[in-house]
Amino acid sequence: MRLVDWVVVHTAGAYDFKAKRVVYQSTESIREYHKRHNGWHDIGYHWVVEDDGRLMPGRTEDTIGAHVGGFNEHSIGICVTGHGDFSPFRPAQMAQLVRLCAGICEARQLPPARVIGHREAPDHGAAPTHKTCPGTLVDMNEIRRLVADRLDPEVA
């Protein structure tokens, strides 16, 4: 099993400025974009949480991802479809994200503090980024709190 120290949360960042609406892409459309636009062999993330909360696999967790520059070797990347600057994660997405992050933390023996947003990764050694990912409407402290509550319901 690959050594993993971090779980990094992303948003697909899809917004239709003409129609003024968030676009919820499918895992396959993200995969095709990564392959065609970035020239990668597969989607960069390990998991994708689609608009309805459905969890879809990306790369296997034992495969190094392509989601945060200088940080992929020891992290798992999770993408939540939509655009976190224009709309918070939907309730079904948030519930699935928390379940997934708690499961990864439990399996990898990571504390909830190791669940971070892409924008927070440079604080922990990743390449600098100008991105707000997973979005200004996504509260990573709240996500970490919910993951902690799920891992230790006695404390909640």
JSON list of C-alpha atoms in Angstrom, two decimals:
[
{"chain": "A", "resi": 1, "resn": "MET", "atom": "CA", "xyz": [0.00, 0.00, 0.00]},
{"chain": "A", "resi": 2, "resn": "ARG", "atom": "CA", "xyz": [1.29, 3.45, -0.95]},
{"chain": "A", "resi": 3, "resn": "LEU", "atom": "CA", "xyz": [2.15, 5.75, 1.98]},
{"chain": "A", "resi": 4, "resn": "VAL", "atom": "CA", "xyz": [-0.50, 8.49, 2.18]},
{"chain": "A", "resi": 5, "resn": "ASP", "atom": "CA", "xyz": [-0.22, 11.45, 4.56]},
{"chain": "A", "resi": 6, "resn": "TRP", "atom": "CA", "xyz": [-2.94, 13.74, 3.20]},
{"chain": "A", "resi": 7, "resn": "VAL", "atom": "CA", "xyz": [-6.42, 13.74, 1.71]},
{"chain": "A", "resi": 8, "resn": "VAL", "atom": "CA", "xyz": [-6.93, 16.69, -0.64]},
{"chain": "A", "resi": 9, "resn": "VAL", "atom": "CA", "xyz": [-10.42, 17.94, -1.52]},
{"chain": "A", "resi": 10, "resn": "HIS", "atom": "CA", "xyz": [-11.02, 19.60, -4.88]},
{"chain": "A", "resi": 11, "resn": "THR", "atom": "CA", "xyz": [-13.92, 20.92, -6.90]},
{"chain": "A", "resi": 12, "resn": "ALA", "atom": "CA", "xyz": [-14.20, 20.43, -10.65]},
{"chain": "A", "resi": 13, "resn": "GLY", "atom": "CA", "xyz": [-14.51, 24.20, -11.01]},
{"chain": "A", "resi": 14, "resn": "ALA", "atom": "CA", "xyz": [-17.09, 24.09, -13.78]},
{"chain": "A", "resi": 15, "resn": "TYR", "atom": "CA", "xyz": [-19.28, 27.15, -14.30]},
{"chain": "A", "resi": 16, "resn": "ASP", "atom": "CA", "xyz": [-21.20, 28.34, -17.34]},
{"chain": "A", "resi": 17, "resn": "PHE", "atom": "CA", "xyz": [-20.72, 32.12, -17.23]},
{"chain": "A", "resi": 18, "resn": "LYS", "atom": "CA", "xyz": [-23.13, 32.69, -20.13]},
{"chain": "A", "resi": 19, "resn": "ALA", "atom": "CA", "xyz": [-26.00, 30.82, -18.46]},
{"chain": "A", "resi": 20, "resn": "LYS", "atom": "CA", "xyz": [-24.81, 31.84, -14.97]},
{"chain": "A", "resi": 21, "resn": "ARG", "atom": "CA", "xyz": [-25.00, 28.35, -13.55]},
{"chain": "A", "resi": 22, "resn": "VAL", "atom": "CA", "xyz": [-22.79, 25.72, -11.99]},
{"chain": "A", "resi": 23, "resn": "VAL", "atom": "CA", "xyz": [-22.04, 22.75, -14.24]},
{"chain": "A", "resi": 24, "resn": "TYR", "atom": "CA", "xyz": [-21.96, 19.33, -12.61]},
{"chain": "A", "resi": 25, "resn": "GLN", "atom": "CA", "xyz": [-19.68, 17.25, -14.81]},
{"chain": "A", "resi": 26, "resn": "SER", "atom": "CA", "xyz": [-19.64, 13.48, -14.89]},
{"chain": "A", "resi": 27, "resn": "THR", "atom": "CA", "xyz": [-16.56, 11.55, -13.86]},
{"chain": "A", "resi": 28, "resn": "GLU", "atom": "CA", "xyz": [-16.13, 10.45, -17.46]},
{"chain": "A", "resi": 29, "resn": "SER", "atom": "CA", "xyz": [-16.18, 14.03, -18.77]},
{"chain": "A", "resi": 30, "resn": "ILE", "atom": "CA", "xyz": [-13.51, 15.02, -16.22]},
{"chain": "A", "resi": 31, "resn": "ARG", "atom": "CA", "xyz": [-11.47, 11.95, -17.19]},
{"chain": "A", "resi": 32, "resn": "GLU", "atom": "CA", "xyz": [-11.70, 12.83, -20.89]},
{"chain": "A", "resi": 33, "resn": "TYR", "atom": "CA", "xyz": [-10.72, 16.44, -20.19]},
{"chain": "A", "resi": 34, "resn": "HIS", "atom": "CA", "xyz": [-7.66, 15.33, -18.19]},
{"chain": "A", "resi": 35, "resn": "LYS", "atom": "CA", "xyz": [-6.62, 12.93, -20.93]},
{"chain": "A", "resi": 36, "resn": "ARG", "atom": "CA", "xyz": [-7.19, 15.27, -23.89]},
{"chain": "A", "resi": 37, "resn": "HIS", "atom": "CA", "xyz": [-6.35, 18.66, -22.40]},
{"chain": "A", "resi": 38, "resn": "ASN", "atom": "CA", "xyz": [-3.59, 17.66, -19.96]},
{"chain": "A", "resi": 39, "resn": "GLY", "atom": "CA", "xyz": [-2.24, 14.65, -21.85]},
{"chain": "A", "resi": 40, "resn": "TRP", "atom": "CA", "xyz": [-2.55, 12.38, -18.81]},
{"chain": "A", "resi": 41, "resn": "HIS", "atom": "CA", "xyz": [-3.21, 8.64, -19.04]},
{"chain": "A", "resi": 42, "resn": "ASP", "atom": "CA", "xyz": [-6.23, 8.92, -16.72]},
{"chain": "A", "resi": 43, "resn": "ILE", "atom": "CA", "xyz": [-8.22, 11.27, -14.50]},
{"chain": "A", "resi": 44, "resn": "GLY", "atom": "CA", "xyz": [-6.01, 13.00, -11.94]},
{"chain": "A", "resi": 45, "resn": "TYR", "atom": "CA", "xyz": [-8.18, 12.22, -8.90]},
{"chain": "A", "resi": 46, "resn": "HIS", "atom": "CA", "xyz": [-8.64, 9.01, -6.95]},
{"chain": "A", "resi": 47, "resn": "TRP", "atom": "CA", "xyz": [-12.33, 9.63, -6.28]},
{"chain": "A", "resi": 48, "resn": "VAL", "atom": "CA", "xyz": [-15.08, 11.82, -7.69]},
{"chain": "A", "resi": 49, "resn": "VAL", "atom": "CA", "xyz": [-18.27, 12.75, -5.83]},
{"chain": "A", "resi": 50, "resn": "GLU", "atom": "CA", "xyz": [-20.89, 13.49, -8.46]},
{"chain": "A", "resi": 51, "resn": "ASP", "atom": "CA", "xyz": [-23.80, 15.94, -8.17]},
{"chain": "A", "resi": 52, "resn": "ASP", "atom": "CA", "xyz": [-26.17, 13.39, -6.62]},
{"chain": "A", "resi": 53, "resn": "GLY", "atom": "CA", "xyz": [-23.59, 12.21, -4.09]},
{"chain": "A", "resi": 54, "resn": "ARG", "atom": "CA", "xyz": [-22.66, 9.12, -6.07]},
{"chain": "A", "resi": 55, "resn": "LEU", "atom": "CA", "xyz": [-19.06, 8.07, -5.45]},
{"chain": "A", "resi": 56, "resn": "MET", "atom": "CA", "xyz": [-17.12, 7.22, -8.59]},
{"chain": "A", "resi": 57, "resn": "PRO", "atom": "CA", "xyz": [-13.62, 5.76, -8.78]},
{"chain": "A", "resi": 58, "resn": "GLY", "atom": "CA", "xyz": [-10.77, 7.51, -10.52]},
{"chain": "A", "resi": 59, "resn": "ARG", "atom": "CA", "xyz": [-7.21, 6.28, -10.20]},
{"chain": "A", "resi": 60, "resn": "THR", "atom": "CA", "xyz": [-6.66, 3.51, -7.69]},
{"chain": "A", "resi": 61, "resn": "GLU", "atom": "CA", "xyz": [-5.43, 4.75, -4.33]},
{"chain": "A", "resi": 62, "resn": "ASP", "atom": "CA", "xyz": [-2.16, 2.87, -4.89]},
{"chain": "A", "resi": 63, "resn": "THR", "atom": "CA", "xyz": [-1.51, 4.94, -8.03]},
{"chain": "A", "resi": 64, "resn": "ILE", "atom": "CA", "xyz": [0.01, 8.38, -7.63]},
{"chain": "A", "resi": 65, "resn": "GLY", "atom": "CA", "xyz": [-2.55, 11.03, -8.56]},
{"chain": "A", "resi": 66, "resn": "ALA", "atom": "CA", "xyz": [-2.21, 14.21, -10.61]},
{"chain": "A", "resi": 67, "resn": "HIS", "atom": "CA", "xyz": [-4.13, 16.79, -8.61]},
{"chain": "A", "resi": 68, "resn": "VAL", "atom": "CA", "xyz": [-1.72, 19.01, -6.61]},
{"chain": "A", "resi": 69, "resn": "GLY", "atom": "CA", "xyz": [1.70, 19.99, -7.92]},
{"chain": "A", "resi": 70, "resn": "GLY", "atom": "CA", "xyz": [4.50, 18.67, -5.73]},
{"chain": "A", "resi": 71, "resn": "PHE", "atom": "CA", "xyz": [2.06, 16.87, -3.43]},
{"chain": "A", "resi": 72, "resn": "ASN", "atom": "CA", "xyz": [0.72, 13.89, -5.36]},
{"chain": "A", "resi": 73, "resn": "GLU", "atom": "CA", "xyz": [3.15, 11.23, -4.22]},
{"chain": "A", "resi": 74, "resn": "HIS", "atom": "CA", "xyz": [1.75, 11.09, -0.69]},
{"chain": "A", "resi": 75, "resn": "SER", "atom": "CA", "xyz": [-1.86, 12.23, -1.05]},
{"chain": "A", "resi": 76, "resn": "ILE", "atom": "CA", "xyz": [-5.27, 11.02, -2.18]},
{"chain": "A", "resi": 77, "resn": "GLY", "atom": "CA", "xyz": [-7.26, 13.44, -4.35]},
{"chain": "A", "resi": 78, "resn": "ILE", "atom": "CA", "xyz": [-11.04, 13.73, -4.15]},
{"chain": "A", "resi": 79, "resn": "CYS", "atom": "CA", "xyz": [-12.98, 15.89, -6.60]},
{"chain": "A", "resi": 80, "resn": "VAL", "atom": "CA", "xyz": [-16.49, 17.11, -5.87]},
{"chain": "A", "resi": 81, "resn": "THR", "atom": "CA", "xyz": [-18.28, 18.11, -9.07]},
{"chain": "A", "resi": 82, "resn": "GLY", "atom": "CA", "xyz": [-19.61, 21.62, -9.46]},
{"chain": "A", "resi": 83, "resn": "HIS", "atom": "CA", "xyz": [-17.84, 24.85, -8.54]},
{"chain": "A", "resi": 84, "resn": "GLY", "atom": "CA", "xyz": [-17.27, 25.71, -4.90]},
{"chain": "A", "resi": 85, "resn": "ASP", "atom": "CA", "xyz": [-16.89, 29.44, -5.62]},
{"chain": "A", "resi": 86, "resn": "PHE", "atom": "CA", "xyz": [-20.45, 29.66, -6.94]},
{"chain": "A", "resi": 87, "resn": "SER", "atom": "CA", "xyz": [-22.31, 27.03, -4.93]},
{"chain": "A", "resi": 88, "resn": "PRO", "atom": "CA", "xyz": [-21.51, 25.08, -1.77]},
{"chain": "A", "resi": 89, "resn": "PHE", "atom": "CA", "xyz": [-21.42, 21.32, -2.03]},
{"chain": "A", "resi": 90, "resn": "ARG", "atom": "CA", "xyz": [-24.89, 19.78, -2.19]},
{"chain": "A", "resi": 91, "resn": "PRO", "atom": "CA", "xyz": [-26.06, 17.91, 0.94]},
{"chain": "A", "resi": 92, "resn": "ALA", "atom": "CA", "xyz": [-25.66, 14.50, -0.75]},
{"chain": "A", "resi": 93, "resn": "GLN", "atom": "CA", "xyz": [-22.18, 15.47, -1.93]},
{"chain": "A", "resi": 94, "resn": "MET", "atom": "CA", "xyz": [-21.17, 16.67, 1.54]},
{"chain": "A", "resi": 95, "resn": "ALA", "atom": "CA", "xyz": [-22.47, 13.50, 3.18]},
{"chain": "A", "resi": 96, "resn": "GLN", "atom": "CA", "xyz": [-20.57, 11.30, 0.73]},
{"chain": "A", "resi": 97, "resn": "LEU", "atom": "CA", "xyz": [-17.41, 13.40, 1.03]},
{"chain": "A", "resi": 98, "resn": "VAL", "atom": "CA", "xyz": [-17.43, 13.14, 4.82]},
{"chain": "A", "resi": 99, "resn": "ARG", "atom": "CA", "xyz": [-18.03, 9.36, 4.68]},
{"chain": "A", "resi": 100, "resn": "LEU", "atom": "CA", "xyz": [-15.20, 8.93, 2.19]},
{"chain": "A", "resi": 101, "resn": "CYS", "atom": "CA", "xyz": [-12.73, 11.14, 4.07]},
{"chain": "A", "resi": 102, "resn": "ALA", "atom": "CA", "xyz": [-13.52, 9.42, 7.37]},
{"chain": "A", "resi": 103, "resn": "GLY", "atom": "CA", "xyz": [-13.05, 6.02, 5.75]},
{"chain": "A", "resi": 104, "resn": "ILE", "atom": "CA", "xyz": [-9.69, 7.01, 4.29]},
{"chain": "A", "resi": 105, "resn": "CYS", "atom": "CA", "xyz": [-8.58, 8.54, 7.60]},
{"chain": "A", "resi": 106, "resn": "GLU", "atom": "CA", "xyz": [-9.57, 5.37, 9.44]},
{"chain": "A", "resi": 107, "resn": "ALA", "atom": "CA", "xyz": [-7.89, 3.03, 6.95]},
{"chain": "A", "resi": 108, "resn": "ARG", "atom": "CA", "xyz": [-4.71, 5.13, 6.74]},
{"chain": "A", "resi": 109, "resn": "GLN", "atom": "CA", "xyz": [-4.68, 6.12, 10.43]},
{"chain": "A", "resi": 110, "resn": "LEU", "atom": "CA", "xyz": [-4.78, 9.83, 9.61]},
{"chain": "A", "resi": 111, "resn": "PRO", "atom": "CA", "xyz": [-6.25, 12.52, 11.86]},
{"chain": "A", "resi": 112, "resn": "PRO", "atom": "CA", "xyz": [-9.01, 14.72, 10.37]},
{"chain": "A", "resi": 113, "resn": "ALA", "atom": "CA", "xyz": [-6.49, 17.59, 10.32]},
{"chain": "A", "resi": 114, "resn": "ARG", "atom": "CA", "xyz": [-4.89, 15.78, 7.36]},
{"chain": "A", "resi": 115, "resn": "VAL", "atom": "CA", "xyz": [-8.01, 16.44, 5.25]},
{"chain": "A", "resi": 116, "resn": "ILE", "atom": "CA", "xyz": [-7.28, 19.69, 3.42]},
{"chain": "A", "resi": 117, "resn": "GLY", "atom": "CA", "xyz": [-8.54, 21.70, 0.50]},
{"chain": "A", "resi": 118, "resn": "HIS", "atom": "CA", "xyz": [-6.33, 22.19, -2.55]},
{"chain": "A", "resi": 119, "resn": "ARG", "atom": "CA", "xyz": [-5.90, 25.85, -1.57]},
{"chain": "A", "resi": 120, "resn": "GLU", "atom": "CA", "xyz": [-4.41, 24.72, 1.78]},
{"chain": "A", "resi": 121, "resn": "ALA", "atom": "CA", "xyz": [-1.86, 22.30, 0.30]},
{"chain": "A", "resi": 122, "resn": "PRO", "atom": "CA", "xyz": [0.90, 24.93, -0.18]},
{"chain": "A", "resi": 123, "resn": "ASP", "atom": "CA", "xyz": [0.88, 25.44, 3.60]},
{"chain": "A", "resi": 124, "resn": "HIS", "atom": "CA", "xyz": [2.01, 21.81, 3.86]},
{"chain": "A", "resi": 125, "resn": "GLY", "atom": "CA", "xyz": [4.67, 21.70, 1.15]},
{"chain": "A", "resi": 126, "resn": "ALA", "atom": "CA", "xyz": [2.78, 21.70, -2.15]},
{"chain": "A", "resi": 127, "resn": "ALA", "atom": "CA", "xyz": [3.55, 24.07, -4.99]},
{"chain": "A", "resi": 128, "resn": "PRO", "atom": "CA", "xyz": [2.02, 27.55, -4.61]},
{"chain": "A", "resi": 129, "resn": "THR", "atom": "CA", "xyz": [-1.43, 28.01, -6.14]},
{"chain": "A", "resi": 130, "resn": "HIS", "atom": "CA", "xyz": [-3.68, 30.96, -6.88]},
{"chain": "A", "resi": 131, "resn": "LYS", "atom": "CA", "xyz": [-6.73, 28.69, -6.76]},
{"chain": "A", "resi": 132, "resn": "THR", "atom": "CA", "xyz": [-9.49, 28.94, -4.15]},
{"chain": "A", "resi": 133, "resn": "CYS", "atom": "CA", "xyz": [-10.20, 25.23, -4.70]},
{"chain": "A", "resi": 134, "resn": "PRO", "atom": "CA", "xyz": [-12.36, 23.61, -3.44]},
{"chain": "A", "resi": 135, "resn": "GLY", "atom": "CA", "xyz": [-14.05, 27.00, -3.39]},
{"chain": "A", "resi": 136, "resn": "THR", "atom": "CA", "xyz": [-14.80, 30.05, -1.30]},
{"chain": "A", "resi": 137, "resn": "LEU", "atom": "CA", "xyz": [-18.17, 28.57, -0.33]},
{"chain": "A", "resi": 138, "resn": "VAL", "atom": "CA", "xyz": [-16.56, 25.37, 0.99]},
{"chain": "A", "resi": 139, "resn": "ASP", "atom": "CA", "xyz": [-15.61, 25.48, 4.67]},
{"chain": "A", "resi": 140, "resn": "MET", "atom": "CA", "xyz": [-12.74, 23.03, 5.16]},
{"chain": "A", "resi": 141, "resn": "ASN", "atom": "CA", "xyz": [-12.84, 23.50, 8.94]},
{"chain": "A", "resi": 142, "resn": "GLU", "atom": "CA", "xyz": [-16.45, 22.31, 8.90]},
{"chain": "A", "resi": 143, "resn": "ILE", "atom": "CA", "xyz": [-15.53, 19.31, 6.75]},
{"chain": "A", "resi": 144, "resn": "ARG", "atom": "CA", "xyz": [-12.73, 18.38, 9.16]},
{"chain": "A", "resi": 145, "resn": "ARG", "atom": "CA", "xyz": [-15.15, 18.74, 12.10]},
{"chain": "A", "resi": 146, "resn": "LEU", "atom": "CA", "xyz": [-17.70, 16.47, 10.42]},
{"chain": "A", "resi": 147, "resn": "VAL", "atom": "CA", "xyz": [-14.99, 13.90, 9.63]},
{"chain": "A", "resi": 148, "resn": "ALA", "atom": "CA", "xyz": [-13.83, 14.01, 13.27]},
{"chain": "A", "resi": 149, "resn": "ASP", "atom": "CA", "xyz": [-17.42, 13.54, 14.46]},
{"chain": "A", "resi": 150, "resn": "ARG", "atom": "CA", "xyz": [-17.83, 10.53, 12.19]},
{"chain": "A", "resi": 151, "resn": "LEU", "atom": "CA", "xyz": [-14.57, 8.99, 13.40]},
{"chain": "A", "resi": 152, "resn": "ASP", "atom": "CA", "xyz": [-15.42, 9.54, 17.08]},
{"chain": "A", "resi": 153, "resn": "PRO", "atom": "CA", "xyz": [-19.18, 9.90, 17.56]},
{"chain": "A", "resi": 154, "resn": "GLU", "atom": "CA", "xyz": [-18.70, 9.88, 21.35]},
{"chain": "A", "resi": 155, "resn": "VAL", "atom": "CA", "xyz": [-17.16, 13.36, 21.12]},
{"chain": "A", "resi": 156, "resn": "ALA", "atom": "CA", "xyz": [-19.93, 14.80, 18.94]}
]
